[in-house]
């Protein structure tokens, strides 16, 4: 079981450590993504629940949102939620059941780049 949270915004990044250097992300954006994950529902029974901030919802391209819906996913407005250290935030949930490996278009328009690997690395999911 896993909890997933996403937030969009500026971060600081750099290599930390000398014996075993790691590339790490720091800042309020990373902390907010962590809060999104901690308030997300657990994913179970091949279901996907991704808790996202309104900043991420704003950044999703119309093409990506359409692609999600065509594969049976839903974006649900969860309304205002109390997020520790942030106060009240409007949040959204990506809900889906996963049968096969999803084949999705890039999630953001041309104005921003995005790296799933970077997000996973920031939360220690990959090395």
mmCIF file of N, CA and C in Angstrom:
data_model
loop_
_atom_site.group_PDB
_atom_site.id
_atom_site.type_symbol
_atom_site.label_atom_id
_atom_site.label_comp_id
_atom_site.label_asym_id
_atom_site.label_seq_id
_atom_site.Cartn_x
_atom_site.Cartn_y
_atom_site.Cartn_z
ATOM 1 N N UNK A 1 0.838 -1.175 0.000
ATOM 2 C CA UNK A 1 0.000 0.000 0.000
ATOM 3 C C UNK A 1 0.882 1.237 0.000
ATOM 4 N N UNK A 2 0.426 2.248 -0.694
ATOM 5 C CA UNK A 2 1.235 3.461 -0.856
ATOM 6 C C UNK A 2 0.318 4.681 -0.824
ATOM 7 N N UNK A 3 0.852 5.789 -0.361
ATOM 8 C CA UNK A 3 0.160 7.076 -0.404
ATOM 9 C C UNK A 3 0.911 7.971 -1.384
ATOM 10 N N UNK A 4 0.165 8.702 -2.205
ATOM 11 C CA UNK A 4 0.782 9.542 -3.224
ATOM 12 C C UNK A 4 0.238 10.957 -3.101
ATOM 13 N N UNK A 5 1.148 11.944 -3.072
ATOM 14 C CA UNK A 5 0.768 13.352 -3.032
ATOM 15 C C UNK A 5 1.624 14.151 -3.989
ATOM 16 N N UNK A 6 1.017 15.119 -4.671
ATOM 17 C CA UNK A 6 1.739 15.942 -5.647
ATOM 18 C C UNK A 6 1.420 17.411 -5.401
ATOM 19 N N UNK A 7 2.451 18.246 -5.505
ATOM 20 C CA UNK A 7 2.286 19.696 -5.451
ATOM 21 C C UNK A 7 3.222 20.289 -6.492
ATOM 22 N N UNK A 8 2.908 21.441 -7.009
ATOM 23 C CA UNK A 8 3.708 22.095 -8.036
ATOM 24 C C UNK A 8 4.196 23.441 -7.519
ATOM 25 N N UNK A 9 5.476 23.740 -7.755
ATOM 26 C CA UNK A 9 6.034 25.013 -7.335
ATOM 27 C C UNK A 9 7.546 24.988 -7.369
ATOM 28 N N UNK A 10 8.175 26.066 -6.934
ATOM 29 C CA UNK A 10 9.635 26.148 -6.976
ATOM 30 C C UNK A 10 10.284 25.264 -5.901
ATOM 31 N N UNK A 11 11.453 24.738 -6.230
ATOM 32 C CA UNK A 11 12.223 23.939 -5.272
ATOM 33 C C UNK A 11 13.690 24.321 -5.375
ATOM 34 N N UNK A 12 14.428 23.985 -4.341
ATOM 35 C CA UNK A 12 15.886 24.078 -4.362
ATOM 36 C C UNK A 12 16.377 22.648 -4.463
ATOM 37 N N UNK A 13 17.453 22.437 -5.210
ATOM 38 C CA UNK A 13 17.970 21.084 -5.365
ATOM 39 C C UNK A 13 19.492 21.132 -5.345
ATOM 40 N N UNK A 14 20.073 20.047 -4.904
ATOM 41 C CA UNK A 14 21.524 19.973 -4.895
ATOM 42 C C UNK A 14 21.999 18.633 -4.371
ATOM 43 N N UNK A 15 23.296 18.429 -4.492
ATOM 44 C CA UNK A 15 23.923 17.202 -4.022
ATOM 45 C C UNK A 15 24.249 17.365 -2.544
ATOM 46 N N UNK A 16 23.864 16.366 -1.755
ATOM 47 C CA UNK A 16 24.091 16.383 -0.315
ATOM 48 C C UNK A 16 24.922 15.167 0.051
ATOM 49 N N UNK A 17 25.962 15.378 0.838
ATOM 50 C CA UNK A 17 26.779 14.271 1.329
ATOM 51 C C UNK A 17 28.096 14.143 0.587
ATOM 52 N N UNK A 18 29.067 13.535 1.255
ATOM 53 C CA UNK A 18 30.371 13.322 0.635
ATOM 54 C C UNK A 18 30.676 11.835 0.461
ATOM 55 N N UNK A 19 30.385 11.030 1.475
ATOM 56 C CA UNK A 19 30.645 9.593 1.357
ATOM 57 C C UNK A 19 29.665 8.922 0.404
ATOM 58 N N UNK A 20 28.409 9.319 0.516
ATOM 59 C CA UNK A 20 27.365 8.753 -0.337
ATOM 60 C C UNK A 20 26.488 9.897 -0.842
ATOM 61 N N UNK A 21 26.976 10.661 -1.817
ATOM 62 C CA UNK A 21 26.235 11.843 -2.276
ATOM 63 C C UNK A 21 24.900 11.469 -2.909
ATOM 64 N N UNK A 22 23.918 12.313 -2.640
ATOM 65 C CA UNK A 22 22.574 12.138 -3.195
ATOM 66 C C UNK A 22 22.070 13.485 -3.703
ATOM 67 N N UNK A 23 21.320 13.437 -4.776
ATOM 68 C CA UNK A 23 20.689 14.635 -5.309
ATOM 69 C C UNK A 23 19.336 14.776 -4.627
ATOM 70 N N UNK A 24 19.126 15.861 -3.911
ATOM 71 C CA UNK A 24 17.916 16.037 -3.110
ATOM 72 C C UNK A 24 17.188 17.326 -3.474
ATOM 73 N N UNK A 25 15.887 17.321 -3.214
ATOM 74 C CA UNK A 25 15.046 18.499 -3.400
ATOM 75 C C UNK A 25 14.646 19.041 -2.035
ATOM 76 N N UNK A 26 14.585 20.378 -1.913
ATOM 77 C CA UNK A 26 14.238 21.023 -0.660
ATOM 78 C C UNK A 26 13.243 22.142 -0.926
ATOM 79 N N UNK A 27 12.489 22.492 0.093
ATOM 80 C CA UNK A 27 11.640 23.672 0.015
ATOM 81 C C UNK A 27 10.195 23.397 0.352
ATOM 82 N N UNK A 28 9.426 24.471 0.354
ATOM 83 C CA UNK A 28 8.021 24.412 0.716
ATOM 84 C C UNK A 28 7.228 23.513 -0.230
ATOM 85 N N UNK A 29 7.595 23.489 -1.511
ATOM 86 C CA UNK A 29 6.888 22.651 -2.482
ATOM 87 C C UNK A 29 7.016 21.177 -2.125
ATOM 88 N N UNK A 30 8.215 20.749 -1.748
ATOM 89 C CA UNK A 30 8.443 19.356 -1.359
ATOM 90 C C UNK A 30 7.668 19.040 -0.078
ATOM 91 N N UNK A 31 7.699 19.973 0.876
ATOM 92 C CA UNK A 31 6.962 19.767 2.127
ATOM 93 C C UNK A 31 5.452 19.674 1.881
ATOM 94 N N UNK A 32 4.934 20.506 0.983
ATOM 95 C CA UNK A 32 3.508 20.472 0.680
ATOM 96 C C UNK A 32 3.137 19.166 -0.019
ATOM 97 N N UNK A 33 3.990 18.689 -0.934
ATOM 98 C CA UNK A 33 3.737 17.395 -1.582
ATOM 99 C C UNK A 33 3.704 16.279 -0.544
ATOM 100 N N UNK A 34 4.577 16.367 0.438
ATOM 101 C CA UNK A 34 4.590 15.380 1.513
ATOM 102 C C UNK A 34 3.293 15.436 2.319
ATOM 103 N N UNK A 35 2.800 16.639 2.569
ATOM 104 C CA UNK A 35 1.522 16.790 3.289
ATOM 105 C C UNK A 35 0.359 16.237 2.466
ATOM 106 N N UNK A 36 0.421 16.428 1.148
ATOM 107 C CA UNK A 36 -0.607 15.857 0.279
ATOM 108 C C UNK A 36 -0.592 14.328 0.411
ATOM 109 N N UNK A 37 0.602 13.748 0.435
ATOM 110 C CA UNK A 37 0.723 12.290 0.564
ATOM 111 C C UNK A 37 0.216 11.810 1.920
ATOM 112 N N UNK A 38 0.541 12.551 2.979
ATOM 113 C CA UNK A 38 0.146 12.103 4.315
ATOM 114 C C UNK A 38 -1.364 12.198 4.554
ATOM 115 N N UNK A 39 -2.050 13.038 3.780
ATOM 116 C CA UNK A 39 -3.504 13.149 3.920
ATOM 117 C C UNK A 39 -4.251 12.370 2.832
ATOM 118 N N UNK A 40 -3.519 11.658 1.983
ATOM 119 C CA UNK A 40 -4.142 10.855 0.928
ATOM 120 C C UNK A 40 -4.681 9.555 1.506
ATOM 121 N N UNK A 41 -5.644 8.998 0.804
ATOM 122 C CA UNK A 41 -6.137 7.677 1.179
ATOM 123 C C UNK A 41 -5.148 6.633 0.682
ATOM 124 N N UNK A 42 -5.095 5.502 1.338
ATOM 125 C CA UNK A 42 -4.214 4.426 0.911
ATOM 126 C C UNK A 42 -4.711 3.829 -0.404
ATOM 127 N N UNK A 43 -3.761 3.520 -1.291
ATOM 128 C CA UNK A 43 -4.096 2.833 -2.530
ATOM 129 C C UNK A 43 -4.190 1.343 -2.226
ATOM 130 N N UNK A 44 -5.292 0.731 -2.627
ATOM 131 C CA UNK A 44 -5.447 -0.706 -2.394
ATOM 132 C C UNK A 44 -6.368 -1.312 -3.438
ATOM 133 N N UNK A 45 -6.340 -2.620 -3.566
ATOM 134 C CA UNK A 45 -7.185 -3.353 -4.513
ATOM 135 C C UNK A 45 -7.052 -2.807 -5.933
ATOM 136 N N UNK A 46 -5.818 -2.604 -6.398
ATOM 137 C CA UNK A 46 -5.533 -2.080 -7.732
ATOM 138 C C UNK A 46 -6.170 -0.722 -7.996
ATOM 139 N N UNK A 47 -6.449 0.033 -6.944
ATOM 140 C CA UNK A 47 -7.013 1.370 -7.103
ATOM 141 C C UNK A 47 -5.900 2.402 -6.924
ATOM 142 N N UNK A 48 -6.014 3.493 -7.642
ATOM 143 C CA UNK A 48 -5.043 4.581 -7.542
ATOM 144 C C UNK A 48 -5.746 5.786 -6.939
ATOM 145 N N UNK A 49 -5.125 6.380 -5.924
ATOM 146 C CA UNK A 49 -5.611 7.619 -5.326
ATOM 147 C C UNK A 49 -4.412 8.548 -5.219
ATOM 148 N N UNK A 50 -4.403 9.589 -6.025
ATOM 149 C CA UNK A 50 -3.328 10.578 -5.994
ATOM 150 C C UNK A 50 -3.924 11.875 -5.471
ATOM 151 N N UNK A 51 -3.420 12.346 -4.337
ATOM 152 C CA UNK A 51 -3.909 13.579 -3.725
ATOM 153 C C UNK A 51 -3.072 14.729 -4.263
ATOM 154 N N UNK A 52 -3.714 15.733 -4.829
ATOM 155 C CA UNK A 52 -2.970 16.839 -5.429
ATOM 156 C C UNK A 52 -3.520 18.188 -4.991
ATOM 157 N N UNK A 53 -2.639 19.162 -5.000
ATOM 158 C CA UNK A 53 -3.027 20.522 -4.650
ATOM 159 C C UNK A 53 -3.699 21.190 -5.849
ATOM 160 N N UNK A 54 -4.329 22.319 -5.598
ATOM 161 C CA UNK A 54 -4.960 23.060 -6.689
ATOM 162 C C UNK A 54 -3.908 23.572 -7.670
ATOM 163 N N UNK A 55 -2.660 23.774 -7.213
ATOM 164 C CA UNK A 55 -1.586 24.204 -8.113
ATOM 165 C C UNK A 55 -1.326 23.157 -9.186
ATOM 166 N N UNK A 56 -1.364 21.880 -8.824
ATOM 167 C CA UNK A 56 -1.166 20.804 -9.795
ATOM 168 C C UNK A 56 -2.356 20.728 -10.731
ATOM 169 N N UNK A 57 -3.563 20.807 -10.182
ATOM 170 C CA UNK A 57 -4.769 20.776 -11.016
ATOM 171 C C UNK A 57 -4.729 21.878 -12.060
ATOM 172 N N UNK A 58 -4.253 23.069 -11.670
ATOM 173 C CA UNK A 58 -4.145 24.187 -12.598
ATOM 174 C C UNK A 58 -3.133 23.895 -13.708
ATOM 175 N N UNK A 59 -2.054 23.189 -13.376
ATOM 176 C CA UNK A 59 -0.991 22.909 -14.339
ATOM 177 C C UNK A 59 -1.313 21.779 -15.309
ATOM 178 N N UNK A 60 -2.281 20.924 -14.978
ATOM 179 C CA UNK A 60 -2.615 19.819 -15.872
ATOM 180 C C UNK A 60 -3.169 20.358 -17.183
ATOM 181 N N UNK A 61 -2.647 19.850 -18.285
ATOM 182 C CA UNK A 61 -3.138 20.290 -19.589
ATOM 183 C C UNK A 61 -4.503 19.662 -19.862
ATOM 184 N N UNK A 62 -5.290 20.307 -20.697
ATOM 185 C CA UNK A 62 -6.598 19.772 -21.071
ATOM 186 C C UNK A 62 -6.453 18.420 -21.765
ATOM 187 N N UNK A 63 -5.391 18.268 -22.578
ATOM 188 C CA UNK A 63 -5.167 17.013 -23.287
ATOM 189 C C UNK A 63 -4.904 15.871 -22.306
ATOM 190 N N UNK A 64 -4.124 16.136 -21.271
ATOM 191 C CA UNK A 64 -3.818 15.109 -20.284
ATOM 192 C C UNK A 64 -5.060 14.750 -19.479
ATOM 193 N N UNK A 65 -5.849 15.750 -19.101
ATOM 194 C CA UNK A 65 -7.090 15.511 -18.367
ATOM 195 C C UNK A 65 -8.044 14.665 -19.209
ATOM 196 N N UNK A 66 -8.139 14.966 -20.502
ATOM 197 C CA UNK A 66 -8.983 14.181 -21.391
ATOM 198 C C UNK A 66 -8.467 12.753 -21.486
ATOM 199 N N UNK A 67 -7.155 12.588 -21.596
ATOM 200 C CA UNK A 67 -6.543 11.258 -21.682
ATOM 201 C C UNK A 67 -6.841 10.441 -20.428
ATOM 202 N N UNK A 68 -6.770 11.074 -19.253
ATOM 203 C CA UNK A 68 -7.111 10.385 -18.005
ATOM 204 C C UNK A 68 -8.547 9.881 -18.028
ATOM 205 N N UNK A 69 -9.458 10.756 -18.423
ATOM 206 C CA UNK A 69 -10.877 10.387 -18.449
ATOM 207 C C UNK A 69 -11.147 9.273 -19.449
ATOM 208 N N UNK A 70 -10.442 9.303 -20.594
ATOM 209 C CA UNK A 70 -10.651 8.259 -21.608
ATOM 210 C C UNK A 70 -10.184 6.895 -21.104
ATOM 211 N N UNK A 71 -9.304 6.885 -20.097
ATOM 212 C CA UNK A 71 -8.831 5.628 -19.520
ATOM 213 C C UNK A 71 -9.574 5.277 -18.229
ATOM 214 N N UNK A 72 -10.654 5.982 -17.940
ATOM 215 C CA UNK A 72 -11.494 5.645 -16.803
ATOM 216 C C UNK A 72 -11.132 6.330 -15.498
ATOM 217 N N UNK A 73 -10.198 7.252 -15.524
ATOM 218 C CA UNK A 73 -9.819 7.974 -14.303
ATOM 219 C C UNK A 73 -10.753 9.160 -14.096
ATOM 220 N N UNK A 74 -10.827 9.630 -12.857
ATOM 221 C CA UNK A 74 -11.659 10.780 -12.523
ATOM 222 C C UNK A 74 -10.849 11.765 -11.693
ATOM 223 N N UNK A 75 -11.080 13.045 -11.926
ATOM 224 C CA UNK A 75 -10.526 14.081 -11.057
ATOM 225 C C UNK A 75 -11.656 14.541 -10.155
ATOM 226 N N UNK A 76 -11.466 14.392 -8.853
ATOM 227 C CA UNK A 76 -12.511 14.726 -7.885
ATOM 228 C C UNK A 76 -12.074 15.914 -7.040
ATOM 229 N N UNK A 77 -12.912 16.920 -6.962
ATOM 230 C CA UNK A 77 -12.650 18.075 -6.104
ATOM 231 C C UNK A 77 -12.932 17.663 -4.661
ATOM 232 N N UNK A 78 -11.925 17.697 -3.813
ATOM 233 C CA UNK A 78 -12.105 17.303 -2.415
ATOM 234 C C UNK A 78 -12.442 18.504 -1.539
ATOM 235 N N UNK A 79 -12.487 19.691 -2.146
ATOM 236 C CA UNK A 79 -12.831 20.897 -1.395
ATOM 237 C C UNK A 79 -11.684 21.375 -0.522
ATOM 238 N N UNK A 80 -12.024 22.230 0.420
ATOM 239 C CA UNK A 80 -11.035 22.782 1.341
ATOM 240 C C UNK A 80 -10.692 21.739 2.413
ATOM 241 N N UNK A 81 -9.413 21.509 2.610
ATOM 242 C CA UNK A 81 -8.960 20.568 3.633
ATOM 243 C C UNK A 81 -7.933 21.261 4.513
ATOM 244 N N UNK A 82 -7.911 20.909 5.781
ATOM 245 C CA UNK A 82 -6.902 21.435 6.708
ATOM 246 C C UNK A 82 -5.616 20.647 6.501
ATOM 247 N N UNK A 83 -4.573 21.327 6.053
ATOM 248 C CA UNK A 83 -3.269 20.705 5.816
ATOM 249 C C UNK A 83 -2.301 21.239 6.864
ATOM 250 N N UNK A 84 -1.710 20.333 7.631
ATOM 251 C CA UNK A 84 -0.812 20.714 8.721
ATOM 252 C C UNK A 84 0.309 21.621 8.210
ATOM 253 N N UNK A 85 0.481 22.741 8.881
ATOM 254 C CA UNK A 85 1.529 23.684 8.514
ATOM 255 C C UNK A 85 1.181 24.596 7.353
ATOM 256 N N UNK A 86 0.048 24.353 6.679
ATOM 257 C CA UNK A 86 -0.338 25.149 5.523
ATOM 258 C C UNK A 86 -1.680 25.846 5.715
ATOM 259 N N UNK A 87 -2.487 25.346 6.633
ATOM 260 C CA UNK A 87 -3.824 25.888 6.812
ATOM 261 C C UNK A 87 -4.804 25.200 5.879
ATOM 262 N N UNK A 88 -5.792 25.940 5.440
ATOM 263 C CA UNK A 88 -6.823 25.389 4.570
ATOM 264 C C UNK A 88 -6.367 25.468 3.117
ATOM 265 N N UNK A 89 -6.441 24.333 2.409
ATOM 266 C CA UNK A 89 -6.065 24.277 0.990
ATOM 267 C C UNK A 89 -7.150 23.534 0.222
ATOM 268 N N UNK A 90 -7.430 24.000 -0.990
ATOM 269 C CA UNK A 90 -8.336 23.266 -1.863
ATOM 270 C C UNK A 90 -7.537 22.152 -2.518
ATOM 271 N N UNK A 91 -8.039 20.924 -2.436
ATOM 272 C CA UNK A 91 -7.311 19.788 -2.976
ATOM 273 C C UNK A 91 -8.188 18.977 -3.925
ATOM 274 N N UNK A 92 -7.523 18.157 -4.720
ATOM 275 C CA UNK A 92 -8.185 17.307 -5.704
ATOM 276 C C UNK A 92 -7.633 15.899 -5.581
ATOM 277 N N UNK A 93 -8.384 14.935 -6.075
ATOM 278 C CA UNK A 93 -7.949 13.548 -6.067
ATOM 279 C C UNK A 93 -8.062 12.986 -7.466
ATOM 280 N N UNK A 94 -7.039 12.240 -7.871
ATOM 281 C CA UNK A 94 -7.080 11.476 -9.101
ATOM 282 C C UNK A 94 -7.456 10.058 -8.695
ATOM 283 N N UNK A 95 -8.586 9.581 -9.171
ATOM 284 C CA UNK A 95 -9.094 8.262 -8.805
ATOM 285 C C UNK A 95 -9.138 7.381 -10.041
ATOM 286 N N UNK A 96 -8.626 6.167 -9.908
ATOM 287 C CA UNK A 96 -8.620 5.243 -11.031
ATOM 288 C C UNK A 96 -8.400 3.833 -10.530
ATOM 289 N N UNK A 97 -8.819 2.871 -11.307
ATOM 290 C CA UNK A 97 -8.425 1.490 -11.046
ATOM 291 C C UNK A 97 -7.455 1.105 -12.149
ATOM 292 N N UNK A 98 -6.425 0.376 -11.789
ATOM 293 C CA UNK A 98 -5.348 0.073 -12.725
ATOM 294 C C UNK A 98 -5.430 -1.385 -13.138
ATOM 295 N N UNK A 99 -5.629 -1.613 -14.424
ATOM 296 C CA UNK A 99 -5.601 -2.971 -14.943
ATOM 297 C C UNK A 99 -4.271 -3.254 -15.626
ATOM 298 N N UNK A 100 -3.814 -2.320 -16.438
ATOM 299 C CA UNK A 100 -2.560 -2.464 -17.167
ATOM 300 C C UNK A 100 -1.691 -1.251 -16.905
ATOM 301 N N UNK A 101 -0.485 -1.285 -17.425
ATOM 302 C CA UNK A 101 0.426 -0.143 -17.362
ATOM 303 C C UNK A 101 -0.222 1.017 -18.114
ATOM 304 N N UNK A 102 -0.461 2.161 -17.472
ATOM 305 C CA UNK A 102 -1.084 3.288 -18.176
ATOM 306 C C UNK A 102 -0.142 3.874 -19.222
ATOM 307 N N UNK A 103 -0.722 4.288 -20.332
ATOM 308 C CA UNK A 103 0.050 4.933 -21.395
ATOM 309 C C UNK A 103 -0.533 6.325 -21.573
ATOM 310 N N UNK A 104 0.066 7.277 -20.883
ATOM 311 C CA UNK A 104 -0.489 8.626 -20.863
ATOM 312 C C UNK A 104 0.427 9.615 -21.557
ATOM 313 N N UNK A 105 -0.167 10.659 -22.074
ATOM 314 C CA UNK A 105 0.595 11.761 -22.655
ATOM 315 C C UNK A 105 1.270 12.535 -21.536
ATOM 316 N N UNK A 106 2.272 13.372 -21.851
ATOM 317 C CA UNK A 106 2.903 14.187 -20.809
ATOM 318 C C UNK A 106 1.864 15.038 -20.084
ATOM 319 N N UNK A 107 1.971 15.167 -18.748
ATOM 320 C CA UNK A 107 0.917 15.808 -17.970
ATOM 321 C C UNK A 107 0.847 17.320 -18.072
ATOM 322 N N UNK A 108 1.903 17.983 -18.519
ATOM 323 C CA UNK A 108 1.897 19.429 -18.501
ATOM 324 C C UNK A 108 2.078 20.001 -19.898
ATOM 325 N N UNK A 109 1.597 21.219 -20.065
ATOM 326 C CA UNK A 109 1.767 21.921 -21.322
ATOM 327 C C UNK A 109 3.218 22.327 -21.523
ATOM 328 N N UNK A 110 3.475 23.096 -22.554
ATOM 329 C CA UNK A 110 4.840 23.481 -22.915
ATOM 330 C C UNK A 110 5.483 24.429 -21.915
ATOM 331 N N UNK A 111 4.699 25.096 -21.085
ATOM 332 C CA UNK A 111 5.269 26.121 -20.215
ATOM 333 C C UNK A 111 6.075 25.553 -19.057
ATOM 334 N N UNK A 112 5.872 24.293 -18.689
ATOM 335 C CA UNK A 112 6.611 23.700 -17.583
ATOM 336 C C UNK A 112 7.128 22.329 -17.966
ATOM 337 N N UNK A 113 8.282 21.979 -17.446
ATOM 338 C CA UNK A 113 8.754 20.612 -17.611
ATOM 339 C C UNK A 113 8.430 19.865 -16.326
ATOM 340 N N UNK A 114 8.419 18.549 -16.395
ATOM 341 C CA UNK A 114 8.017 17.759 -15.247
ATOM 342 C C UNK A 114 8.749 16.426 -15.278
ATOM 343 N N UNK A 115 9.141 15.940 -14.140
ATOM 344 C CA UNK A 115 9.839 14.669 -14.072
ATOM 345 C C UNK A 115 9.231 13.803 -12.987
ATOM 346 N N UNK A 116 8.568 12.716 -13.399
ATOM 347 C CA UNK A 116 8.050 11.771 -12.417
ATOM 348 C C UNK A 116 9.198 11.200 -11.610
ATOM 349 N N UNK A 117 10.335 10.938 -12.285
ATOM 350 C CA UNK A 117 11.495 10.385 -11.584
ATOM 351 C C UNK A 117 11.988 11.356 -10.526
ATOM 352 N N UNK A 118 11.983 12.659 -10.825
ATOM 353 C CA UNK A 118 12.410 13.665 -9.859
ATOM 354 C C UNK A 118 11.527 13.679 -8.625
ATOM 355 N N UNK A 119 10.220 13.566 -8.835
ATOM 356 C CA UNK A 119 9.297 13.530 -7.703
ATOM 357 C C UNK A 119 9.510 12.262 -6.895
ATOM 358 N N UNK A 120 9.635 11.121 -7.578
ATOM 359 C CA UNK A 120 9.847 9.854 -6.871
ATOM 360 C C UNK A 120 11.164 9.890 -6.107
ATOM 361 N N UNK A 121 12.190 10.478 -6.709
ATOM 362 C CA UNK A 121 13.495 10.571 -6.051
ATOM 363 C C UNK A 121 13.411 11.447 -4.825
ATOM 364 N N UNK A 122 12.662 12.547 -4.926
ATOM 365 C CA UNK A 122 12.550 13.477 -3.806
ATOM 366 C C UNK A 122 11.896 12.816 -2.601
ATOM 367 N N UNK A 123 11.075 11.836 -2.832
ATOM 368 C CA UNK A 123 10.386 11.164 -1.733
ATOM 369 C C UNK A 123 10.991 9.809 -1.400
ATOM 370 N N UNK A 124 12.201 9.537 -1.946
ATOM 371 C CA UNK A 124 12.908 8.314 -1.605
ATOM 372 C C UNK A 124 12.335 7.061 -2.211
ATOM 373 N N UNK A 125 11.531 7.191 -3.280
ATOM 374 C CA UNK A 125 10.945 6.006 -3.900
ATOM 375 C C UNK A 125 11.907 5.319 -4.860
ATOM 376 N N UNK A 126 12.859 6.079 -5.410
ATOM 377 C CA UNK A 126 13.907 5.509 -6.263
ATOM 378 C C UNK A 126 15.233 6.110 -5.845
ATOM 379 N N UNK A 127 16.320 5.467 -6.250
ATOM 380 C CA UNK A 127 17.655 5.996 -5.926
ATOM 381 C C UNK A 127 18.432 6.286 -7.184
#
